[in-house]
Amino acid sequence: MDKQIDNATLRESQEMLDQVNADVVRLEGFVAWFADATQRVRALEDAYRGPVQDALAETLGGDPGAVTWPVANEDAVWEASASFHDGVLGLLRAVTDALTEERAG
């Protein structure tokens, strides 16, 4: 076997190993972020169904024409939640594909 080919193979393989190790670090960070993001969207949904409705009723009771924050708008909360859940479904598809991909050899 040609020594130069072996060296190129080792160099390319080492570069792939370095990239995969960097990917693992990024994946660990993503998993932590994802857990936090999931808690935030759940907290927003819970707040909208409870305290936000109470605050909105109190605000509009005192001034029916009051301008409220976007969080008091059902569409804004629903769209943010739906977008997050759509993203999670995309992530689930990507993870499923990665785990079930047929590999040669």
mmCIF file of N, CA, C and O in Angstrom:
data_model
loop_
_atom_site.group_PDB
_atom_site.id
_atom_site.type_symbol
_atom_site.label_atom_id
_atom_site.label_comp_id
_atom_site.label_asym_id
_atom_site.label_seq_id
_atom_site.Cartn_x
_atom_site.Cartn_y
_atom_site.Cartn_z
ATOM 1 N N MET A 1 0.856 -1.182 0.000
ATOM 2 C CA MET A 1 0.000 0.000 0.000
ATOM 3 C C MET A 1 0.896 1.237 0.000
ATOM 4 O O MET A 1 1.909 1.292 0.684
ATOM 5 N N ASP A 2 0.515 2.201 -0.775
ATOM 6 C CA ASP A 2 1.287 3.433 -0.912
ATOM 7 C C ASP A 2 1.255 4.228 0.388
ATOM 8 O O ASP A 2 0.195 4.523 0.932
ATOM 9 N N LYS A 3 2.451 4.598 0.894
ATOM 10 C CA LYS A 3 2.561 5.309 2.171
ATOM 11 C C LYS A 3 1.850 6.662 2.138
ATOM 12 O O LYS A 3 1.215 7.068 3.093
ATOM 13 N N GLN A 4 1.909 7.356 1.010
ATOM 14 C CA GLN A 4 1.251 8.659 0.904
ATOM 15 C C GLN A 4 -0.269 8.511 0.985
ATOM 16 O O GLN A 4 -0.942 9.335 1.589
ATOM 17 N N ILE A 5 -0.820 7.455 0.413
ATOM 18 C CA ILE A 5 -2.264 7.216 0.506
ATOM 19 C C ILE A 5 -2.643 6.956 1.961
ATOM 20 O O ILE A 5 -3.620 7.480 2.461
ATOM 21 N N ASP A 6 -1.840 6.164 2.653
ATOM 22 C CA ASP A 6 -2.113 5.888 4.057
ATOM 23 C C ASP A 6 -2.114 7.178 4.866
ATOM 24 O O ASP A 6 -2.966 7.392 5.715
ATOM 25 N N ASN A 7 -1.132 8.050 4.633
ATOM 26 C CA ASN A 7 -1.066 9.301 5.373
ATOM 27 C C ASN A 7 -2.263 10.182 5.075
ATOM 28 O O ASN A 7 -2.817 10.815 5.972
ATOM 29 N N ALA A 8 -2.694 10.248 3.826
ATOM 30 C CA ALA A 8 -3.873 11.045 3.468
ATOM 31 C C ALA A 8 -5.112 10.459 4.127
ATOM 32 O O ALA A 8 -5.958 11.200 4.630
ATOM 33 N N THR A 9 -5.197 9.151 4.138
ATOM 34 C CA THR A 9 -6.347 8.498 4.776
ATOM 35 C C THR A 9 -6.374 8.810 6.263
ATOM 36 O O THR A 9 -7.420 9.138 6.822
ATOM 37 N N LEU A 10 -5.226 8.713 6.906
ATOM 38 C CA LEU A 10 -5.162 9.013 8.338
ATOM 39 C C LEU A 10 -5.492 10.474 8.607
ATOM 40 O O LEU A 10 -6.225 10.796 9.543
ATOM 41 N N ARG A 11 -4.953 11.382 7.785
ATOM 42 C CA ARG A 11 -5.215 12.816 7.982
ATOM 43 C C ARG A 11 -6.705 13.107 7.817
ATOM 44 O O ARG A 11 -7.316 13.788 8.635
ATOM 45 N N GLU A 12 -7.297 12.576 6.756
ATOM 46 C CA GLU A 12 -8.732 12.799 6.520
ATOM 47 C C GLU A 12 -9.581 12.188 7.626
ATOM 48 O O GLU A 12 -10.551 12.791 8.087
ATOM 49 N N SER A 13 -9.196 11.009 8.064
ATOM 50 C CA SER A 13 -9.938 10.352 9.145
ATOM 51 C C SER A 13 -9.789 11.108 10.450
ATOM 52 O O SER A 13 -10.745 11.231 11.223
ATOM 53 N N GLN A 14 -8.594 11.637 10.715
ATOM 54 C CA GLN A 14 -8.388 12.425 11.930
ATOM 55 C C GLN A 14 -9.232 13.695 11.890
ATOM 56 O O GLN A 14 -9.816 14.092 12.888
ATOM 57 N N GLU A 15 -9.327 14.335 10.727
ATOM 58 C CA GLU A 15 -10.168 15.515 10.583
ATOM 59 C C GLU A 15 -11.632 15.178 10.866
ATOM 60 O O GLU A 15 -12.341 15.937 11.534
ATOM 61 N N MET A 16 -12.084 14.017 10.366
ATOM 62 C CA MET A 16 -13.462 13.589 10.639
ATOM 63 C C MET A 16 -13.659 13.339 12.125
ATOM 64 O O MET A 16 -14.676 13.735 12.690
ATOM 65 N N LEU A 17 -12.682 12.699 12.771
ATOM 66 C CA LEU A 17 -12.772 12.442 14.211
ATOM 67 C C LEU A 17 -12.855 13.759 14.977
ATOM 68 O O LEU A 17 -13.683 13.902 15.883
ATOM 69 N N ASP A 18 -12.027 14.717 14.619
ATOM 70 C CA ASP A 18 -12.058 16.023 15.282
ATOM 71 C C ASP A 18 -13.418 16.693 15.099
ATOM 72 O O ASP A 18 -13.962 17.293 16.034
ATOM 73 N N GLN A 19 -13.970 16.601 13.896
ATOM 74 C CA GLN A 19 -15.282 17.196 13.624
ATOM 75 C C GLN A 19 -16.381 16.508 14.434
ATOM 76 O O GLN A 19 -17.262 17.169 14.987
ATOM 77 N N VAL A 20 -16.327 15.194 14.501
ATOM 78 C CA VAL A 20 -17.343 14.457 15.266
ATOM 79 C C VAL A 20 -17.227 14.800 16.749
ATOM 80 O O VAL A 20 -18.250 15.007 17.418
ATOM 81 N N ASN A 21 -16.014 14.892 17.271
ATOM 82 C CA ASN A 21 -15.858 15.281 18.679
ATOM 83 C C ASN A 21 -16.413 16.677 18.926
ATOM 84 O O ASN A 21 -17.062 16.919 19.960
ATOM 85 N N ALA A 22 -16.206 17.601 17.992
ATOM 86 C CA ALA A 22 -16.784 18.949 18.126
ATOM 87 C C ALA A 22 -18.310 18.877 18.039
ATOM 88 O O ALA A 22 -19.014 19.595 18.763
ATOM 89 N N ASP A 23 -18.822 18.014 17.167
ATOM 90 C CA ASP A 23 -20.271 17.847 17.047
ATOM 91 C C ASP A 23 -20.878 17.317 18.342
ATOM 92 O O ASP A 23 -21.973 17.718 18.735
ATOM 93 N N VAL A 24 -20.184 16.416 19.008
ATOM 94 C CA VAL A 24 -20.674 15.860 20.272
ATOM 95 C C VAL A 24 -20.818 16.976 21.315
ATOM 96 O O VAL A 24 -21.829 17.048 22.022
ATOM 97 N N VAL A 25 -19.834 17.861 21.376
ATOM 98 C CA VAL A 25 -19.907 18.983 22.316
ATOM 99 C C VAL A 25 -21.114 19.868 21.978
ATOM 100 O O VAL A 25 -21.869 20.270 22.865
ATOM 101 N N ARG A 26 -21.297 20.160 20.694
ATOM 102 C CA ARG A 26 -22.440 20.981 20.286
ATOM 103 C C ARG A 26 -23.758 20.271 20.582
ATOM 104 O O ARG A 26 -24.728 20.897 20.996
ATOM 105 N N LEU A 27 -23.796 18.958 20.372
ATOM 106 C CA LEU A 27 -25.003 18.190 20.642
ATOM 107 C C LEU A 27 -25.351 18.228 22.125
ATOM 108 O O LEU A 27 -26.519 18.398 22.493
ATOM 109 N N GLU A 28 -24.350 18.114 22.980
ATOM 110 C CA GLU A 28 -24.596 18.199 24.421
ATOM 111 C C GLU A 28 -25.180 19.553 24.790
ATOM 112 O O GLU A 28 -26.108 19.646 25.595
ATOM 113 N N GLY A 29 -24.654 20.613 24.202
ATOM 114 C CA GLY A 29 -25.190 21.949 24.447
ATOM 115 C C GLY A 29 -26.602 22.089 23.924
ATOM 116 O O GLY A 29 -27.463 22.714 24.557
ATOM 117 N N PHE A 30 -26.861 21.500 22.758
ATOM 118 C CA PHE A 30 -28.204 21.557 22.186
ATOM 119 C C PHE A 30 -29.211 20.841 23.074
ATOM 120 O O PHE A 30 -30.310 21.345 23.297
ATOM 121 N N VAL A 31 -28.841 19.679 23.576
ATOM 122 C CA VAL A 31 -29.753 18.914 24.435
ATOM 123 C C VAL A 31 -30.120 19.728 25.673
ATOM 124 O O VAL A 31 -31.298 19.785 26.064
ATOM 125 N N ALA A 32 -29.151 20.395 26.265
ATOM 126 C CA ALA A 32 -29.433 21.239 27.437
ATOM 127 C C ALA A 32 -30.336 22.403 27.046
ATOM 128 O O ALA A 32 -31.305 22.716 27.746
ATOM 129 N N TRP A 33 -30.018 23.057 25.927
ATOM 130 C CA TRP A 33 -30.856 24.172 25.460
ATOM 131 C C TRP A 33 -32.273 23.688 25.170
ATOM 132 O O TRP A 33 -33.245 24.342 25.523
ATOM 133 N N PHE A 34 -32.403 22.528 24.517
ATOM 134 C CA PHE A 34 -33.711 22.000 24.136
ATOM 135 C C PHE A 34 -34.580 21.734 25.361
ATOM 136 O O PHE A 34 -35.776 22.040 25.359
ATOM 137 N N ALA A 35 -33.990 21.186 26.403
ATOM 138 C CA ALA A 35 -34.748 20.944 27.636
ATOM 139 C C ALA A 35 -35.262 22.269 28.209
ATOM 140 O O ALA A 35 -36.427 22.369 28.615
ATOM 141 N N ASP A 36 -34.411 23.289 28.200
ATOM 142 C CA ASP A 36 -34.833 24.609 28.684
ATOM 143 C C ASP A 36 -35.917 25.209 27.791
ATOM 144 O O ASP A 36 -36.893 25.781 28.277
ATOM 145 N N ALA A 37 -35.746 25.087 26.483
ATOM 146 C CA ALA A 37 -36.723 25.643 25.531
ATOM 147 C C ALA A 37 -38.077 24.966 25.699
ATOM 148 O O ALA A 37 -39.125 25.631 25.641
ATOM 149 N N THR A 38 -38.066 23.671 25.913
ATOM 150 C CA THR A 38 -39.319 22.936 26.107
ATOM 151 C C THR A 38 -40.032 23.423 27.365
ATOM 152 O O THR A 38 -41.259 23.621 27.359
ATOM 153 N N GLN A 39 -39.285 23.645 28.419
ATOM 154 C CA GLN A 39 -39.883 24.164 29.652
ATOM 155 C C GLN A 39 -40.457 25.564 29.436
ATOM 156 O O GLN A 39 -41.527 25.888 29.959
ATOM 157 N N ARG A 40 -39.744 26.391 28.663
ATOM 158 C CA ARG A 40 -40.241 27.750 28.405
ATOM 159 C C ARG A 40 -41.549 27.732 27.630
ATOM 160 O O ARG A 40 -42.484 28.462 27.964
ATOM 161 N N VAL A 41 -41.662 26.897 26.606
ATOM 162 C CA VAL A 41 -42.903 26.875 25.828
ATOM 163 C C VAL A 41 -44.049 26.328 26.666
ATOM 164 O O VAL A 41 -45.175 26.831 26.593
ATOM 165 N N ARG A 42 -43.781 25.330 27.485
ATOM 166 C CA ARG A 42 -44.825 24.807 28.380
ATOM 167 C C ARG A 42 -45.264 25.868 29.387
ATOM 168 O O ARG A 42 -46.461 26.013 29.666
ATOM 169 N N ALA A 43 -44.297 26.605 29.935
ATOM 170 C CA ALA A 43 -44.630 27.657 30.893
ATOM 171 C C ALA A 43 -45.455 28.759 30.229
ATOM 172 O O ALA A 43 -46.407 29.274 30.828
ATOM 173 N N LEU A 44 -45.119 29.114 28.992
ATOM 174 C CA LEU A 44 -45.897 30.117 28.261
ATOM 175 C C LEU A 44 -47.320 29.637 28.038
ATOM 176 O O LEU A 44 -48.283 30.379 28.264
ATOM 177 N N GLU A 45 -47.469 28.394 27.598
ATOM 178 C CA GLU A 45 -48.818 27.850 27.371
ATOM 179 C C GLU A 45 -49.622 27.838 28.672
ATOM 180 O O GLU A 45 -50.800 28.223 28.679
ATOM 181 N N ASP A 46 -49.002 27.420 29.756
ATOM 182 C CA ASP A 46 -49.689 27.404 31.058
ATOM 183 C C ASP A 46 -50.051 28.810 31.512
ATOM 184 O O ASP A 46 -51.153 29.045 32.010
ATOM 185 N N ALA A 47 -49.122 29.746 31.330
ATOM 186 C CA ALA A 47 -49.386 31.133 31.736
ATOM 187 C C ALA A 47 -50.532 31.714 30.920
ATOM 188 O O ALA A 47 -51.403 32.407 31.470
ATOM 189 N N TYR A 48 -50.548 31.417 29.634
ATOM 190 C CA TYR A 48 -51.608 31.975 28.795
ATOM 191 C C TYR A 48 -52.984 31.468 29.238
ATOM 192 O O TYR A 48 -53.950 32.212 29.269
ATOM 193 N N ARG A 49 -53.045 30.192 29.610
ATOM 194 C CA ARG A 49 -54.329 29.617 30.027
ATOM 195 C C ARG A 49 -54.762 30.084 31.409
ATOM 196 O O ARG A 49 -55.936 29.982 31.755
ATOM 197 N N GLY A 50 -53.843 30.606 32.204
ATOM 198 C CA GLY A 50 -54.180 30.989 33.581
ATOM 199 C C GLY A 50 -53.941 32.452 33.867
ATOM 200 O O GLY A 50 -54.799 33.301 33.593
ATOM 201 N N PRO A 51 -52.768 32.787 34.395
ATOM 202 C CA PRO A 51 -52.497 34.157 34.844
ATOM 203 C C PRO A 51 -52.661 35.227 33.758
ATOM 204 O O PRO A 51 -53.110 36.330 34.052
ATOM 205 N N VAL A 52 -52.311 34.915 32.539
ATOM 206 C CA VAL A 52 -52.458 35.909 31.469
ATOM 207 C C VAL A 52 -53.928 36.245 31.255
ATOM 208 O O VAL A 52 -54.291 37.412 31.091
ATOM 209 N N GLN A 53 -54.781 35.241 31.295
ATOM 210 C CA GLN A 53 -56.213 35.492 31.115
ATOM 211 C C GLN A 53 -56.762 36.337 32.258
ATOM 212 O O GLN A 53 -57.570 37.245 32.033
ATOM 213 N N ASP A 54 -56.307 36.059 33.478
ATOM 214 C CA ASP A 54 -56.745 36.850 34.626
ATOM 215 C C ASP A 54 -56.291 38.304 34.495
ATOM 216 O O ASP A 54 -57.066 39.228 34.727
ATOM 217 N N ALA A 55 -55.025 38.497 34.117
ATOM 218 C CA ALA A 55 -54.496 39.853 33.959
ATOM 219 C C ALA A 55 -55.196 40.582 32.821
ATOM 220 O O ALA A 55 -55.493 41.778 32.921
ATOM 221 N N LEU A 56 -55.487 39.864 31.756
ATOM 222 C CA LEU A 56 -56.182 40.469 30.620
ATOM 223 C C LEU A 56 -57.588 40.896 31.011
ATOM 224 O O LEU A 56 -58.023 42.019 30.694
ATOM 225 N N ALA A 57 -58.291 40.035 31.721
ATOM 226 C CA ALA A 57 -59.649 40.371 32.163
ATOM 227 C C ALA A 57 -59.630 41.595 33.066
ATOM 228 O O ALA A 57 -60.482 42.488 32.948
ATOM 229 N N GLU A 58 -58.647 41.658 33.958
ATOM 230 C CA GLU A 58 -58.538 42.794 34.867
ATOM 231 C C GLU A 58 -58.227 44.080 34.093
ATOM 232 O O GLU A 58 -58.834 45.122 34.319
ATOM 233 N N THR A 59 -57.301 43.986 33.145
ATOM 234 C CA THR A 59 -56.912 45.164 32.357
ATOM 235 C C THR A 59 -58.066 45.658 31.501
ATOM 236 O O THR A 59 -58.387 46.848 31.493
ATOM 237 N N LEU A 60 -58.697 44.733 30.792
ATOM 238 C CA LEU A 60 -59.786 45.135 29.900
ATOM 239 C C LEU A 60 -61.038 45.512 30.681
ATOM 240 O O LEU A 60 -61.848 46.309 30.208
ATOM 241 N N GLY A 61 -61.199 44.960 31.886
ATOM 242 C CA GLY A 61 -62.327 45.343 32.736
ATOM 243 C C GLY A 61 -62.241 46.803 33.133
ATOM 244 O O GLY A 61 -63.252 47.503 33.214
ATOM 245 N N GLY A 62 -61.019 47.269 33.349
ATOM 246 C CA GLY A 62 -60.824 48.660 33.727
ATOM 247 C C GLY A 62 -60.832 49.591 32.525
ATOM 248 O O GLY A 62 -61.161 50.761 32.640
ATOM 249 N N ASP A 63 -60.451 49.068 31.360
ATOM 250 C CA ASP A 63 -60.388 49.884 30.145
ATOM 251 C C ASP A 63 -60.552 48.963 28.941
ATOM 252 O O ASP A 63 -59.571 48.411 28.437
ATOM 253 N N PRO A 64 -61.780 48.767 28.464
ATOM 254 C CA PRO A 64 -62.028 47.842 27.356
ATOM 255 C C PRO A 64 -61.226 48.162 26.088
ATOM 256 O O PRO A 64 -60.994 47.284 25.262
ATOM 257 N N GLY A 65 -60.772 49.376 25.944
ATOM 258 C CA GLY A 65 -59.993 49.754 24.764
ATOM 259 C C GLY A 65 -58.495 49.737 25.004
ATOM 260 O O GLY A 65 -57.730 50.223 24.172
ATOM 261 N N ALA A 66 -58.073 49.172 26.127
ATOM 262 C CA ALA A 66 -56.653 49.184 26.483
ATOM 263 C C ALA A 66 -55.822 48.430 25.455
ATOM 264 O O ALA A 66 -56.252 47.426 24.894
ATOM 265 N N VAL A 67 -54.646 48.940 25.221
ATOM 266 C CA VAL A 67 -53.679 48.253 24.366
ATOM 267 C C VAL A 67 -52.908 47.291 25.256
ATOM 268 O O VAL A 67 -52.374 47.687 26.293
ATOM 269 N N THR A 68 -52.886 46.034 24.864
ATOM 270 C CA THR A 68 -52.220 45.021 25.691
ATOM 271 C C THR A 68 -50.959 44.515 24.999
ATOM 272 O O THR A 68 -50.751 44.731 23.814
ATOM 273 N N TRP A 69 -50.144 43.834 25.740
ATOM 274 C CA TRP A 69 -48.911 43.255 25.212
ATOM 275 C C TRP A 69 -49.253 42.110 24.260
ATOM 276 O O TRP A 69 -50.322 41.476 24.380
ATOM 277 N N PRO A 70 -48.364 41.778 23.337
ATOM 278 C CA PRO A 70 -48.626 40.683 22.394
ATOM 279 C C PRO A 70 -48.955 39.350 23.078
ATOM 280 O O PRO A 70 -49.735 38.570 22.545
ATOM 281 N N VAL A 71 -48.408 39.114 24.268
ATOM 282 C CA VAL A 71 -48.665 37.851 24.957
ATOM 283 C C VAL A 71 -50.137 37.684 25.321
ATOM 284 O O VAL A 71 -50.610 36.566 25.517
ATOM 285 N N ALA A 72 -50.870 38.788 25.377
ATOM 286 C CA ALA A 72 -52.294 38.698 25.687
ATOM 287 C C ALA A 72 -53.112 38.306 24.463
ATOM 288 O O ALA A 72 -54.296 38.006 24.586
ATOM 289 N N ASN A 73 -52.476 38.266 23.318
ATOM 290 C CA ASN A 73 -53.149 37.917 22.072
ATOM 291 C C ASN A 73 -53.037 36.410 21.859
ATOM 292 O O ASN A 73 -51.943 35.869 21.739
ATOM 293 N N GLU A 74 -54.154 35.754 21.784
ATOM 294 C CA GLU A 74 -54.161 34.296 21.618
ATOM 295 C C GLU A 74 -53.365 33.862 20.399
ATOM 296 O O GLU A 74 -52.661 32.847 20.434
ATOM 297 N N ASP A 75 -53.464 34.613 19.301
ATOM 298 C CA ASP A 75 -52.754 34.233 18.081
ATOM 299 C C ASP A 75 -51.244 34.224 18.280
ATOM 300 O O ASP A 75 -50.550 33.329 17.797
ATOM 301 N N ALA A 76 -50.713 35.225 18.980
ATOM 302 C CA ALA A 76 -49.266 35.305 19.176
ATOM 303 C C ALA A 76 -48.750 34.102 19.962
ATOM 304 O O ALA A 76 -47.743 33.487 19.587
ATOM 305 N N VAL A 77 -49.446 33.754 21.026
ATOM 306 C CA VAL A 77 -49.024 32.618 21.845
ATOM 307 C C VAL A 77 -49.207 31.319 21.073
ATOM 308 O O VAL A 77 -48.324 30.456 21.056
ATOM 309 N N TRP A 78 -50.337 31.177 20.395
ATOM 310 C CA TRP A 78 -50.607 29.960 19.636
ATOM 311 C C TRP A 78 -49.578 29.783 18.525
ATOM 312 O O TRP A 78 -49.057 28.685 18.315
ATOM 313 N N GLU A 79 -49.264 30.865 17.809
ATOM 314 C CA GLU A 79 -48.298 30.770 16.711
ATOM 315 C C GLU A 79 -46.904 30.416 17.228
ATOM 316 O O GLU A 79 -46.200 29.610 16.620
ATOM 317 N N ALA A 80 -46.486 31.003 18.339
ATOM 318 C CA ALA A 80 -45.181 30.678 18.918
ATOM 319 C C ALA A 80 -45.137 29.212 19.345
ATOM 320 O O ALA A 80 -44.175 28.498 19.070
ATOM 321 N N SER A 81 -46.201 28.768 19.995
ATOM 322 C CA SER A 81 -46.269 27.383 20.450
ATOM 323 C C SER A 81 -46.304 26.418 19.262
ATOM 324 O O SER A 81 -45.581 25.419 19.238
ATOM 325 N N ALA A 82 -47.127 26.719 18.279
ATOM 326 C CA ALA A 82 -47.237 25.855 17.096
ATOM 327 C C ALA A 82 -45.913 25.806 16.335
ATOM 328 O O ALA A 82 -45.492 24.734 15.876
ATOM 329 N N SER A 83 -45.242 26.938 16.217
ATOM 330 C CA SER A 83 -43.949 26.968 15.528
ATOM 331 C C SER A 83 -42.919 26.119 16.265
ATOM 332 O O SER A 83 -42.129 25.392 15.649
ATOM 333 N N PHE A 84 -42.931 26.204 17.587
ATOM 334 C CA PHE A 84 -42.013 25.382 18.380
ATOM 335 C C PHE A 84 -42.310 23.903 18.159
ATOM 336 O O PHE A 84 -41.411 23.110 17.900
ATOM 337 N N HIS A 85 -43.586 23.547 18.233
ATOM 338 C CA HIS A 85 -43.962 22.143 18.061
ATOM 339 C C HIS A 85 -43.663 21.649 16.641
ATOM 340 O O HIS A 85 -43.236 20.504 16.467
ATOM 341 N N ASP A 86 -43.845 22.501 15.638
ATOM 342 C CA ASP A 86 -43.462 22.130 14.269
ATOM 343 C C ASP A 86 -41.966 21.869 14.183
ATOM 344 O O ASP A 86 -41.513 20.922 13.533
ATOM 345 N N GLY A 87 -41.187 22.722 14.846
ATOM 346 C CA GLY A 87 -39.738 22.520 14.877
ATOM 347 C C GLY A 87 -39.359 21.220 15.559
ATOM 348 O O GLY A 87 -38.453 20.510 15.112
ATOM 349 N N VAL A 88 -40.068 20.886 16.632
ATOM 350 C CA VAL A 88 -39.805 19.625 17.337
ATOM 351 C C VAL A 88 -40.127 18.435 16.434
ATOM 352 O O VAL A 88 -39.380 17.450 16.401
ATOM 353 N N LEU A 89 -41.213 18.533 15.678
ATOM 354 C CA LEU A 89 -41.541 17.451 14.747
ATOM 355 C C LEU A 89 -40.462 17.294 13.680
ATOM 356 O O LEU A 89 -40.095 16.174 13.310
ATOM 357 N N GLY A 90 -39.940 18.408 13.191
ATOM 358 C CA GLY A 90 -38.833 18.348 12.228
ATOM 359 C C GLY A 90 -37.603 17.714 12.849
ATOM 360 O O GLY A 90 -36.912 16.904 12.210
ATOM 361 N N LEU A 91 -37.321 18.075 14.083
ATOM 362 C CA LEU A 91 -36.196 17.490 14.808
ATOM 363 C C LEU A 91 -36.409 15.988 14.995
ATOM 364 O O LEU A 91 -35.492 15.188 14.801
ATOM 365 N N LEU A 92 -37.627 15.619 15.357
ATOM 366 C CA LEU A 92 -37.937 14.199 15.538
ATOM 367 C C LEU A 92 -37.720 13.414 14.244
ATOM 368 O O LEU A 92 -37.147 12.325 14.252
ATOM 369 N N ARG A 93 -38.143 13.996 13.119
ATOM 370 C CA ARG A 93 -37.915 13.333 11.829
ATOM 371 C C ARG A 93 -36.426 13.180 11.553
ATOM 372 O O ARG A 93 -35.969 12.116 11.115
ATOM 373 N N ALA A 94 -35.660 14.233 11.815
ATOM 374 C CA ALA A 94 -34.220 14.175 11.561
ATOM 375 C C ALA A 94 -33.540 13.139 12.457
ATOM 376 O O ALA A 94 -32.687 12.367 12.002
ATOM 377 N N VAL A 95 -33.930 13.098 13.719
ATOM 378 C CA VAL A 95 -33.348 12.128 14.652
ATOM 379 C C VAL A 95 -33.748 10.708 14.252
ATOM 380 O O VAL A 95 -32.915 9.796 14.227
ATOM 381 N N THR A 96 -35.005 10.527 13.906
ATOM 382 C CA THR A 96 -35.469 9.203 13.488
ATOM 383 C C THR A 96 -34.712 8.733 12.249
ATOM 384 O O THR A 96 -34.265 7.588 12.179
ATOM 385 N N ASP A 97 -34.555 9.635 11.282
ATOM 386 C CA ASP A 97 -33.802 9.287 10.074
ATOM 387 C C ASP A 97 -32.360 8.924 10.419
ATOM 388 O O ASP A 97 -31.813 7.947 9.889
ATOM 389 N N ALA A 98 -31.738 9.684 11.302
ATOM 390 C CA ALA A 98 -30.350 9.421 11.673
ATOM 391 C C ALA A 98 -30.190 8.072 12.374
ATOM 392 O O ALA A 98 -29.193 7.380 12.180
ATOM 393 N N LEU A 99 -31.191 7.705 13.163
ATOM 394 C CA LEU A 99 -31.092 6.463 13.920
ATOM 395 C C LEU A 99 -31.493 5.235 13.119
ATOM 396 O O LEU A 99 -31.106 4.118 13.466
ATOM 397 N N THR A 100 -32.269 5.430 12.075
ATOM 398 C CA THR A 100 -32.788 4.275 11.333
ATOM 399 C C THR A 100 -32.217 4.172 9.921
ATOM 400 O O THR A 100 -32.605 3.297 9.169
ATOM 401 N N GLU A 101 -31.266 5.038 9.589
ATOM 402 C CA GLU A 101 -30.693 5.044 8.255
ATOM 403 C C GLU A 101 -30.023 3.704 7.962
ATOM 404 O O GLU A 101 -29.236 3.180 8.759
ATOM 405 N N GLU A 102 -30.346 3.154 6.801
ATOM 406 C CA GLU A 102 -29.707 1.911 6.365
ATOM 407 C C GLU A 102 -28.249 2.213 6.036
ATOM 408 O O GLU A 102 -27.947 3.206 5.383
ATOM 409 N N ARG A 103 -27.365 1.376 6.510
ATOM 410 C CA ARG A 103 -25.935 1.579 6.235
ATOM 411 C C ARG A 103 -25.382 0.383 5.488
ATOM 412 O O ARG A 103 -25.675 -0.751 5.841
ATOM 413 N N ALA A 104 -24.587 0.662 4.505
ATOM 414 C CA ALA A 104 -23.959 -0.415 3.734
ATOM 415 C C ALA A 104 -22.834 -1.036 4.554
ATOM 416 O O ALA A 104 -22.144 -0.357 5.303
ATOM 417 N N GLY A 105 -22.697 -2.326 4.380
ATOM 418 C CA GLY A 105 -21.560 -3.037 4.908
ATOM 419 C C GLY A 105 -21.555 -3.287 6.322
ATOM 420 O O GLY A 105 -20.815 -3.714 7.029
#
